[in-house]
Amino acid sequence: MKRRDALLGALSLSTLFIAEETAHLSEAQAAGPAEAPFDGNTVREAARALAAEAYKAPSESLPAPLSDIGYDQYRDIRFRPDQSLWRPEGLPFQMQLFHRGFLYKPRVEIFEVSEGRARPVRYNPDLFTFQNMQRPPNEDLGFAGFRLHAPINRPEYYDEVCAFLGASYFRALGKGHIYGLSARGLALNTADPKGEEFPLFRSFWVEKPREGVNAITVHALLDSPSCAAAFRFAIRPGPTTIFDVESTVYPRTDITTVGVAPLTSMFWFSPLNRAGRDDWRPAVHDSDGLLMLTGRGERIWRPLNNPRDLQVSIFSDVNPRGFGLMQRRRDFASYEDLEARYEKRPSLWIEPIGDWGQGAVHLVEIPTNTEIHDNIVAFWRPKDPLKAKGEYRYTFRMHWCNEAPVDPGLGRITAVYSGAGTQQGLRYFVLDAEGGALRDLPADAKPELIVTANQGEIRNPVAYRNPESGGWRIAFELAPGDIRGIELRAELRSGTQPLAETWLYRWTA
């Protein structure tokens, strides 16, 4: 199992206590009361005020031995699970905290909100057990993040639903899932030569759950040198776990390289892209493709790649209907890994709400030679820059799911393979498409296959029935010549009507 999955899965977290001390929100708020009124505008007002100030990084100071611990020691910091917040009351959710240390040094303020009042959560080292290391001193160290639990897989057990830990990263699970890809509050300067800027969630306000209500609300204050932002997450766990997200961004400076609703995942290799991967498994990835539903209604499937050099793909659009990183292959035989269980990793679909205007979905693919690092990023970037002292709102729904909630009327690309062609220098591609309109084609149907390349030459394109799957198989050869990077596109149509989603791929030598 990858270390980052073992970390969240194995950590046990602490009891929560209501604090009576001052909250450390920002320099301007530090003198406020330990308990304060809270409503739907509180975090937006805090973000607006924070953006008007110069950026000040959060404290990362920790006493020994916490200041220099590694992964294994951090994993051994455990809590008493019987002390989770709200557990004695039998409410639908329980909350637990992450200790600071290892990669997670910045202090994050956590508040419980109840009856219109926000009360900070107090740190106490006695809430944790510190295996094979010295107990920290009795001082207010604060926390690194938190996670929420609720029944998903069976009614009597509180499964982990989501975790907010590290910068602005968070992850969630639906029924039967184990952790895979992550989301972030914002992405700034991703794949930019001047270096990426990683915003931080500085504070969280978690509303106390209500008896009999399968939903919980989390508010978050984000901060970075370029901007501050307010987030509201309405979380509903289930077979598909839903996050309804309201975000408001307040730039300190003009921002031209923002990523809205960013997703981060891992792709090492698949049957389409395993050159040079000397590994016994058929595939290793948390996600295998980018799915998009454009503003004009075209559904696009773009398999992921692990390129030799960093590459960025840009898909321009107006008011996108959705995009996300999918894990399509759900059978164990596609991975054969009894430990990592990649077939159980969730997909994540972003459904924009309201008018997002002109912009583009960006896909960043970073070379990697291991499965322990996330190397895939996808996000929406608006066409126009975010201006300093402005206010920008983005509302969307996140579906942590097996399959994206899109119209099933079109066939899906379920598998893609590639290998040597019939002559030296040619590449052979095979695509399988199933379901939707393809299921209803008559036995004598002859759908039109359109395969194009922006460079090189397409040869011998053919589409025929796949009797094993009941779908259709597409095959063609690519003659790249001396070209080292080619954009491919394949469509299966009946007249002017698409029968399956559009397949896109960037082939690289």
Coordinates of C-alpha atoms in Angstrom, one line a residue:
M1 CA 0.0 0.0 0.0
K2 CA 1.2 3.5 -0.8
R3 CA 2.5 5.3 2.3
R4 CA 0.0 8.2 1.9
D5 CA -2.9 5.7 2.0
A6 CA -1.5 3.9 5.0
L7 CA -1.1 7.2 6.8
L8 CA -4.7 8.2 6.7
G9 CA -6.0 4.7 7.2
A10 CA -3.8 3.8 10.2
L11 CA -3.8 7.1 12.1
S12 CA -6.0 7.2 15.2
L13 CA -7.0 10.7 16.3
S14 CA -7.8 12.6 19.4
T15 CA -10.7 13.5 21.7
L16 CA -12.1 17.0 21.1
F17 CA -12.6 19.4 24.0
I18 CA -14.4 22.8 23.9
A19 CA -11.8 25.5 24.6
E20 CA -12.1 28.6 26.7
E21 CA -9.0 30.2 25.2
T22 CA -8.4 32.7 22.4
A23 CA -8.8 31.6 18.8
H24 CA -5.9 32.1 16.5
L25 CA -7.6 33.0 13.2
S26 CA -5.4 35.8 12.0
E27 CA -3.5 38.6 13.5
A28 CA -6.6 40.9 13.2
Q29 CA -8.8 38.3 15.0
A30 CA -6.4 37.0 17.6
A31 CA -7.8 39.3 20.3
G32 CA -11.3 38.0 19.9
P33 CA -13.3 36.0 22.5
A34 CA -12.8 32.3 23.0
E35 CA -16.5 31.8 22.0
A36 CA -18.0 34.0 19.3
P37 CA -21.2 34.4 17.3
F38 CA -21.2 32.5 14.0
D39 CA -23.4 32.7 10.9
G40 CA -23.3 32.1 7.2
N41 CA -21.3 35.3 6.6
T42 CA -18.7 34.8 9.3
V43 CA -16.0 33.1 7.2
R44 CA -16.5 35.3 4.1
E45 CA -16.1 38.3 6.3
A46 CA -12.9 36.8 7.8
A47 CA -11.5 36.0 4.3
R48 CA -12.3 39.5 3.0
A49 CA -10.5 41.0 6.0
L50 CA -7.6 38.7 5.7
A51 CA -7.1 39.5 2.0
A52 CA -6.8 43.2 2.9
E53 CA -3.8 42.4 5.1
A54 CA -0.3 41.3 4.1
Y55 CA 0.1 37.5 4.1
K56 CA 1.5 36.0 7.3
A57 CA 2.4 32.3 7.2
P58 CA 1.0 30.1 10.0
S59 CA 3.2 28.9 12.8
E60 CA 5.2 25.7 12.1
S61 CA 7.1 25.8 15.3
L62 CA 7.0 22.5 17.2
P63 CA 8.9 21.3 20.3
A64 CA 11.2 18.3 20.2
P65 CA 10.7 15.5 19.3
L66 CA 7.8 16.5 17.1
S67 CA 9.8 19.0 15.1
D68 CA 11.9 16.3 13.3
I69 CA 9.8 13.1 13.2
G70 CA 9.4 11.0 10.1
Y71 CA 6.6 9.1 8.5
D72 CA 6.7 6.1 10.8
Q73 CA 6.9 8.1 14.0
Y74 CA 4.0 10.3 12.9
R75 CA 1.9 7.3 12.1
D76 CA 2.4 6.0 15.6
I77 CA 0.7 9.1 17.2
R78 CA -2.6 7.6 18.0
F79 CA -5.7 8.7 20.0
R80 CA -8.4 7.1 22.1
P81 CA -11.2 6.4 19.6
D82 CA -13.8 6.2 22.3
Q83 CA -13.4 9.9 22.9
S84 CA -14.5 11.2 19.4
L85 CA -16.6 14.3 19.5
W86 CA -20.4 13.7 19.6
R87 CA -19.9 9.9 20.2
P88 CA -21.6 9.9 23.6
E89 CA -24.6 11.7 22.1
G90 CA -25.1 9.0 19.4
L91 CA -25.3 11.6 16.6
P92 CA -25.0 10.7 12.9
F93 CA -21.4 11.9 12.7
Q94 CA -18.2 11.8 14.8
M95 CA -15.1 14.0 14.5
Q96 CA -11.5 13.2 15.3
L97 CA -8.3 15.3 14.9
F98 CA -4.9 15.0 13.4
H99 CA -1.8 15.8 15.4
R100 CA 0.8 18.2 14.0
G101 CA 4.1 16.8 12.9
F102 CA 6.0 15.3 9.9
L103 CA 4.7 17.0 6.7
Y104 CA 1.8 18.6 8.6
K105 CA 3.4 21.3 10.8
P106 CA 1.3 24.4 10.2
R107 CA -1.2 25.0 13.0
V108 CA -4.9 24.8 12.0
E109 CA -7.6 26.1 14.2
I110 CA -10.7 23.9 14.7
F111 CA -14.0 25.2 15.9
E112 CA -17.3 23.5 16.8
V113 CA -20.4 25.5 15.9
S114 CA -23.6 25.0 17.8
E115 CA -26.7 27.2 18.3
G116 CA -25.0 30.1 16.5
R117 CA -21.8 30.0 18.6
A118 CA -18.3 29.0 17.5
R119 CA -16.2 27.4 20.3
P120 CA -12.5 26.5 19.6
V121 CA -11.3 23.0 20.2
R122 CA -8.5 22.7 22.8
Y123 CA -5.4 20.6 22.3
N124 CA -4.1 18.4 25.1
P125 CA -1.3 15.9 24.7
D126 CA -3.0 13.5 27.0
L127 CA -5.6 12.9 24.3
F128 CA -3.0 11.1 22.2
T129 CA -0.7 8.1 22.7
F130 CA 2.8 8.6 21.5
Q131 CA 4.3 5.2 20.7
N132 CA 8.1 4.9 20.7
M133 CA 8.5 8.6 21.2
Q134 CA 8.5 11.1 24.1
R135 CA 5.3 12.8 25.1
P136 CA 5.2 16.5 24.1
P137 CA 5.2 19.2 26.8
N138 CA 2.0 20.6 28.2
E139 CA 1.5 23.5 25.8
D140 CA -1.2 24.4 23.2
L141 CA 0.2 22.9 20.0
G142 CA -3.1 23.0 18.1
F143 CA -4.0 20.5 15.4
A144 CA -3.1 19.7 11.7
G145 CA -6.6 18.8 10.5
F146 CA -9.5 16.6 11.2
R147 CA -11.6 13.7 9.8
L148 CA -15.3 12.9 10.0
H149 CA -16.9 9.4 10.5
A150 CA -20.4 8.2 9.8
P151 CA -22.1 4.9 8.9
I152 CA -21.7 4.1 5.2
N153 CA -21.0 0.4 4.7
R154 CA -23.1 -0.8 7.7
P155 CA -25.4 1.0 10.1
E156 CA -23.7 0.1 13.3
Y157 CA -20.1 1.2 12.4
Y158 CA -18.8 4.7 11.8
D159 CA -16.7 4.6 8.7
E160 CA -14.3 7.3 7.8
V161 CA -16.1 9.7 5.4
C162 CA -13.5 12.4 4.7
A163 CA -10.3 13.9 5.9
F164 CA -8.9 17.5 5.7
L165 CA -5.1 17.3 6.2
G166 CA -2.2 19.2 4.7
A167 CA -2.3 22.6 2.9
S168 CA -5.8 22.7 1.3
Y169 CA -6.0 19.0 0.5
F170 CA -9.0 16.8 1.4
R171 CA -10.3 13.4 0.5
A172 CA -13.6 11.5 0.8
L173 CA -15.1 8.0 0.4
G174 CA -18.3 6.5 -0.8
K175 CA -19.6 3.1 0.0
G176 CA -17.0 0.4 -0.5
H177 CA -14.2 2.8 -1.3
I178 CA -10.7 3.2 0.0
Y179 CA -8.7 6.4 -0.2
G180 CA -7.3 7.3 -3.6
L181 CA -7.4 10.7 -5.3
S182 CA -7.6 14.0 -3.4
A183 CA -9.2 17.4 -4.0
R184 CA -7.9 20.9 -3.0
G185 CA -9.4 24.2 -2.1
L186 CA -7.5 26.0 -4.9
A187 CA -4.5 25.4 -7.2
L188 CA -2.2 28.3 -7.9
N189 CA 0.7 28.3 -10.5
T190 CA 0.4 24.6 -11.2
A191 CA 3.1 23.5 -13.7
D192 CA 4.3 27.1 -13.8
P193 CA 8.1 27.5 -14.2
K194 CA 8.2 30.0 -11.3
G195 CA 6.9 27.3 -8.9
E196 CA 3.6 26.3 -7.5
E197 CA 1.9 28.2 -4.6
F198 CA 0.1 26.0 -2.1
P199 CA -2.7 27.7 -0.3
L200 CA -3.5 26.5 3.3
F201 CA -6.7 25.9 5.1
R202 CA -6.0 28.1 8.2
S203 CA -9.2 27.4 10.2
F204 CA -12.3 25.2 10.1
W205 CA -15.7 25.6 11.7
V206 CA -17.6 22.3 11.9
E207 CA -21.3 22.5 12.6
K208 CA -22.6 20.1 15.2
P209 CA -24.6 17.4 13.4
R210 CA -28.3 17.1 14.1
E211 CA -30.0 13.9 15.2
G212 CA -31.5 12.0 12.3
V213 CA -29.9 14.2 9.6
N214 CA -27.4 12.5 7.3
A215 CA -25.5 15.7 6.5
I216 CA -22.9 17.9 8.1
T217 CA -21.6 21.3 7.2
V218 CA -17.9 22.4 7.3
H219 CA -16.7 26.0 6.8
A220 CA -13.1 26.7 6.0
L221 CA -10.8 29.8 5.7
L222 CA -8.1 29.5 3.1
D223 CA -5.0 31.7 2.9
S224 CA -2.0 32.1 0.7
P225 CA 0.3 34.9 -0.5
S226 CA -2.0 35.5 -3.5
C227 CA -5.4 35.4 -2.0
A228 CA -7.7 34.4 0.8
A229 CA -10.9 32.4 0.4
A230 CA -14.0 31.2 2.2
F231 CA -15.5 27.7 1.7
R232 CA -18.7 26.0 2.8
F233 CA -18.9 22.2 2.4
A234 CA -22.3 20.5 2.9
I235 CA -21.3 16.8 3.1
R236 CA -23.7 13.9 2.6
P237 CA -22.1 10.4 2.9
G238 CA -23.6 7.4 1.1
P239 CA -23.0 5.0 -1.8
T240 CA -21.9 8.2 -3.6
T241 CA -20.7 10.9 -1.1
I242 CA -21.7 14.4 -2.1
F243 CA -20.0 17.7 -1.2
D244 CA -22.0 20.8 -2.1
V245 CA -19.3 23.5 -2.2
E246 CA -19.7 27.3 -2.1
S247 CA -16.3 29.1 -2.5
T248 CA -15.5 32.8 -2.5
V249 CA -12.0 34.0 -3.5
Y250 CA -10.6 37.4 -2.5
P251 CA -7.3 38.0 -4.4
R252 CA -4.5 40.0 -2.8
T253 CA -2.9 40.3 -6.2
D254 CA -3.9 39.7 -9.8
I255 CA -4.0 36.0 -10.4
T256 CA -3.7 34.6 -13.9
T257 CA -3.0 31.0 -13.0
V258 CA -5.8 29.9 -10.7
G259 CA -7.2 26.4 -10.7
V260 CA -10.8 26.1 -9.5
A261 CA -12.0 22.7 -8.1
P262 CA -8.6 21.1 -8.5
L263 CA -8.2 17.3 -8.4
T264 CA -5.0 15.4 -7.7
S265 CA -4.4 11.8 -8.4
M266 CA -1.8 9.1 -9.3
F267 CA -1.3 7.4 -12.6
W268 CA 1.7 5.1 -13.1
F269 CA 0.8 2.8 -16.0
S270 CA -2.0 1.0 -17.7
P271 CA -2.3 -1.4 -20.7
L272 CA -2.2 1.7 -22.9
N273 CA 0.9 3.2 -21.3
R274 CA 3.3 0.7 -19.7
A275 CA 6.5 1.1 -21.8
G276 CA 9.5 0.7 -19.5
R277 CA 7.4 -0.3 -16.5
D278 CA 8.9 -3.6 -15.2
D279 CA 6.0 -4.5 -12.8
W280 CA 4.0 -7.7 -12.5
R281 CA 0.7 -5.9 -12.2
P282 CA -1.5 -5.2 -15.2
A283 CA -2.1 -1.6 -14.1
V284 CA -1.3 0.8 -11.3
H285 CA -3.3 4.0 -10.9
D286 CA -5.8 5.8 -8.7
S287 CA -7.5 7.3 -11.8
D288 CA -7.3 6.2 -15.4
G289 CA -9.0 9.0 -17.3
L290 CA -10.3 12.6 -17.4
L291 CA -14.0 12.7 -18.2
M292 CA -15.6 16.0 -19.5
L293 CA -19.1 17.1 -20.3
T294 CA -18.8 20.3 -22.3
G295 CA -21.1 23.2 -22.3
R296 CA -22.3 22.2 -25.7
G297 CA -23.1 18.7 -24.5
E298 CA -20.1 16.7 -25.9
R299 CA -18.9 13.9 -23.7
I300 CA -15.2 13.4 -23.9
W301 CA -13.0 10.6 -22.4
R302 CA -9.3 11.3 -22.2
P303 CA -7.1 8.4 -20.9
L304 CA -4.3 9.5 -18.6
N305 CA -0.7 9.3 -19.5
N306 CA 2.6 9.1 -17.6
P307 CA 4.8 11.0 -20.1
R308 CA 8.5 11.3 -20.3
D309 CA 8.3 15.1 -19.9
L310 CA 5.7 17.2 -18.1
Q311 CA 2.8 18.0 -20.3
V312 CA -0.3 20.2 -20.0
S313 CA -3.5 19.7 -22.0
I314 CA -6.0 22.5 -22.3
F315 CA -9.7 21.9 -23.2
S316 CA -11.4 25.3 -23.8
D317 CA -15.1 25.5 -22.9
V318 CA -17.9 27.8 -21.9
N319 CA -20.0 27.0 -18.9
P320 CA -18.8 23.3 -18.6
R321 CA -21.4 20.8 -17.3
G322 CA -18.9 18.7 -15.6
F323 CA -15.4 17.2 -15.4
G324 CA -13.6 14.7 -13.2
L325 CA -10.9 12.1 -12.8
M326 CA -12.4 8.6 -13.1
Q327 CA -11.3 5.1 -12.0
R328 CA -13.3 3.1 -14.6
R329 CA -11.9 -0.4 -14.3
R330 CA -13.7 -1.9 -11.2
D331 CA -12.6 -5.5 -11.5
F332 CA -9.8 -7.0 -9.4
A333 CA -8.3 -8.7 -12.4
S334 CA -7.4 -5.3 -13.9
Y335 CA -4.9 -4.6 -11.1
E336 CA -4.3 -8.0 -9.2
D337 CA -3.1 -6.1 -6.2
L338 CA -4.5 -7.5 -2.9
E339 CA -2.9 -4.8 -0.8
A340 CA -3.5 -1.6 -2.8
R341 CA -7.0 -2.6 -4.2
Y342 CA -7.0 0.0 -6.9
E343 CA -10.4 -1.2 -8.1
K344 CA -11.9 0.4 -4.9
R345 CA -10.5 3.9 -5.4
P346 CA -13.2 6.5 -5.8
S347 CA -13.8 8.6 -8.9
L348 CA -14.5 12.3 -8.4
W349 CA -16.9 14.3 -10.6
I350 CA -17.2 18.1 -10.5
E351 CA -20.6 19.5 -11.4
P352 CA -20.5 23.3 -11.8
I353 CA -23.6 25.1 -10.6
G354 CA -24.4 28.5 -12.1
D355 CA -22.5 30.4 -14.8
W356 CA -18.8 29.7 -14.9
G357 CA -18.3 31.5 -18.2
Q358 CA -15.3 31.1 -20.5
G359 CA -12.3 29.1 -19.5
A360 CA -10.7 25.7 -19.9
V361 CA -10.3 22.4 -18.1
H362 CA -6.5 21.9 -17.6
L363 CA -4.9 18.5 -17.3
V364 CA -1.4 18.3 -16.0
E365 CA 0.5 15.0 -16.3
I366 CA 3.9 14.8 -14.5
P367 CA 6.4 12.0 -15.1
T368 CA 6.8 9.5 -12.3
N369 CA 8.6 6.2 -11.8
T370 CA 6.7 5.1 -8.7
E371 CA 3.2 4.8 -7.4
I372 CA 3.8 6.7 -4.1
H373 CA 3.5 10.2 -5.7
D374 CA 0.5 12.0 -7.1
N375 CA 1.4 13.1 -10.6
I376 CA -2.0 14.1 -12.1
V377 CA -3.8 17.4 -11.7
A378 CA -7.0 18.6 -13.3
F379 CA -8.9 21.9 -12.7
W380 CA -11.0 24.7 -14.2
R381 CA -9.2 27.9 -15.1
P382 CA -11.3 30.9 -16.0
K383 CA -10.3 32.8 -19.1
D384 CA -10.0 36.2 -17.4
P385 CA -7.6 36.8 -14.5
L386 CA -8.8 37.2 -10.9
K387 CA -8.2 40.9 -10.1
A388 CA -6.8 42.1 -6.8
K389 CA -9.4 43.3 -4.3
G390 CA -12.2 41.5 -6.3
E391 CA -14.6 38.9 -5.1
Y392 CA -15.2 35.7 -7.1
R393 CA -17.7 32.9 -6.3
Y394 CA -17.7 29.4 -7.6
T395 CA -20.4 26.9 -6.6
F396 CA -20.2 23.2 -7.5
R397 CA -21.1 19.7 -6.4
M398 CA -18.5 17.0 -5.9
H399 CA -19.5 13.4 -6.4
W400 CA -17.1 10.8 -4.8
C401 CA -18.4 7.9 -6.8
N402 CA -17.9 4.8 -8.9
E403 CA -19.3 6.4 -12.0
A404 CA -20.0 10.0 -13.0
P405 CA -23.7 11.0 -12.9
V406 CA -23.9 11.7 -16.6
D407 CA -26.6 10.8 -19.2
P408 CA -26.1 7.0 -19.9
G409 CA -27.3 7.5 -23.5
L410 CA -23.9 7.2 -25.0
G411 CA -21.5 4.3 -25.0
R412 CA -18.5 4.4 -22.7
I413 CA -14.8 3.7 -23.7
T414 CA -14.1 0.9 -21.3
A415 CA -10.6 -0.2 -22.3
V416 CA -7.8 1.0 -24.5
Y417 CA -4.7 -0.9 -25.6
S418 CA -1.7 -0.1 -27.7
G419 CA 1.3 -2.0 -29.2
A420 CA 3.5 -2.4 -32.3
G421 CA 1.7 -2.1 -35.6
T422 CA 1.8 -4.3 -38.7
Q423 CA 4.9 -2.6 -40.0
Q424 CA 8.0 -1.1 -38.4
G425 CA 7.3 2.4 -37.0
L426 CA 3.5 2.0 -36.8
R427 CA 1.5 2.0 -33.5
Y428 CA -1.6 -0.1 -33.2
F429 CA -4.5 1.1 -31.0
V430 CA -7.6 -0.9 -29.9
L431 CA -10.6 0.7 -28.1
D432 CA -13.5 -1.1 -26.6
A433 CA -16.8 0.8 -26.3
E434 CA -19.9 -0.5 -24.5
G435 CA -23.4 0.4 -23.3
G436 CA -25.7 3.3 -24.1
A437 CA -26.8 3.7 -27.7
L438 CA -24.3 0.9 -28.8
R439 CA -26.5 -1.6 -27.0
D440 CA -29.5 -0.9 -29.2
L441 CA -27.7 -1.0 -32.6
P442 CA -29.3 -3.6 -34.9
A443 CA -27.3 -6.6 -36.0
D444 CA -26.5 -5.2 -39.4
A445 CA -25.6 -1.7 -38.2
K446 CA -22.6 0.0 -39.8
P447 CA -21.7 2.9 -37.6
E448 CA -19.4 5.6 -39.0
L449 CA -15.9 5.6 -37.4
I450 CA -14.0 8.9 -37.6
V451 CA -10.4 8.8 -36.4
T452 CA -8.2 11.9 -36.8
A453 CA -4.7 13.0 -35.8
N454 CA -3.3 16.5 -35.8
Q455 CA 0.0 15.1 -37.3
G456 CA 1.2 11.8 -38.7
E457 CA -1.2 9.5 -40.5
I458 CA -4.1 7.3 -39.5
R459 CA -4.3 4.0 -41.3
N460 CA -6.8 1.1 -41.5
P461 CA -9.5 2.4 -39.1
V462 CA -12.2 -0.2 -38.4
A463 CA -15.1 -0.7 -36.1
Y464 CA -16.8 -4.1 -35.5
R465 CA -18.8 -5.9 -32.9
N466 CA -17.1 -7.4 -29.8
P467 CA -19.1 -10.6 -29.1
E468 CA -17.4 -11.0 -25.7
S469 CA -18.7 -7.7 -24.3
G470 CA -21.7 -7.0 -26.5
G471 CA -20.1 -3.7 -27.4
W472 CA -18.0 -2.5 -30.3
R473 CA -14.3 -2.6 -30.9
I474 CA -12.4 0.2 -32.7
A475 CA -8.9 -0.4 -34.1
F476 CA -6.5 1.7 -36.2
E477 CA -2.8 2.3 -36.8
L478 CA -0.8 5.5 -36.4
A479 CA 2.1 6.3 -38.6
P480 CA 3.9 9.0 -36.6
G481 CA 6.9 9.4 -38.8
D482 CA 9.4 11.7 -37.0
I483 CA 6.7 13.3 -34.9
R484 CA 7.1 12.7 -31.1
G485 CA 3.8 14.0 -29.9
I486 CA 0.4 13.6 -31.7
E487 CA -3.2 14.4 -30.6
L488 CA -5.6 11.6 -31.5
R489 CA -9.4 11.7 -31.7
A490 CA -11.9 8.9 -32.4
E491 CA -15.7 9.1 -32.7
L492 CA -18.3 6.5 -33.5
R493 CA -21.5 8.0 -35.0
S494 CA -24.7 7.2 -36.8
G495 CA -25.3 10.1 -39.2
T496 CA -24.9 13.3 -37.1
Q497 CA -25.6 11.5 -33.8
P498 CA -22.8 10.3 -31.6
L499 CA -23.1 6.7 -30.4
A500 CA -20.3 6.8 -27.9
E501 CA -18.3 9.4 -26.0
T502 CA -15.4 11.1 -27.9
W503 CA -12.0 9.6 -27.3
L504 CA -9.0 11.9 -27.1
Y505 CA -5.4 11.0 -26.4
R506 CA -2.0 12.5 -26.7
W507 CA 0.5 9.9 -28.0
T508 CA 4.1 10.6 -27.2
A509 CA 7.2 8.8 -28.5

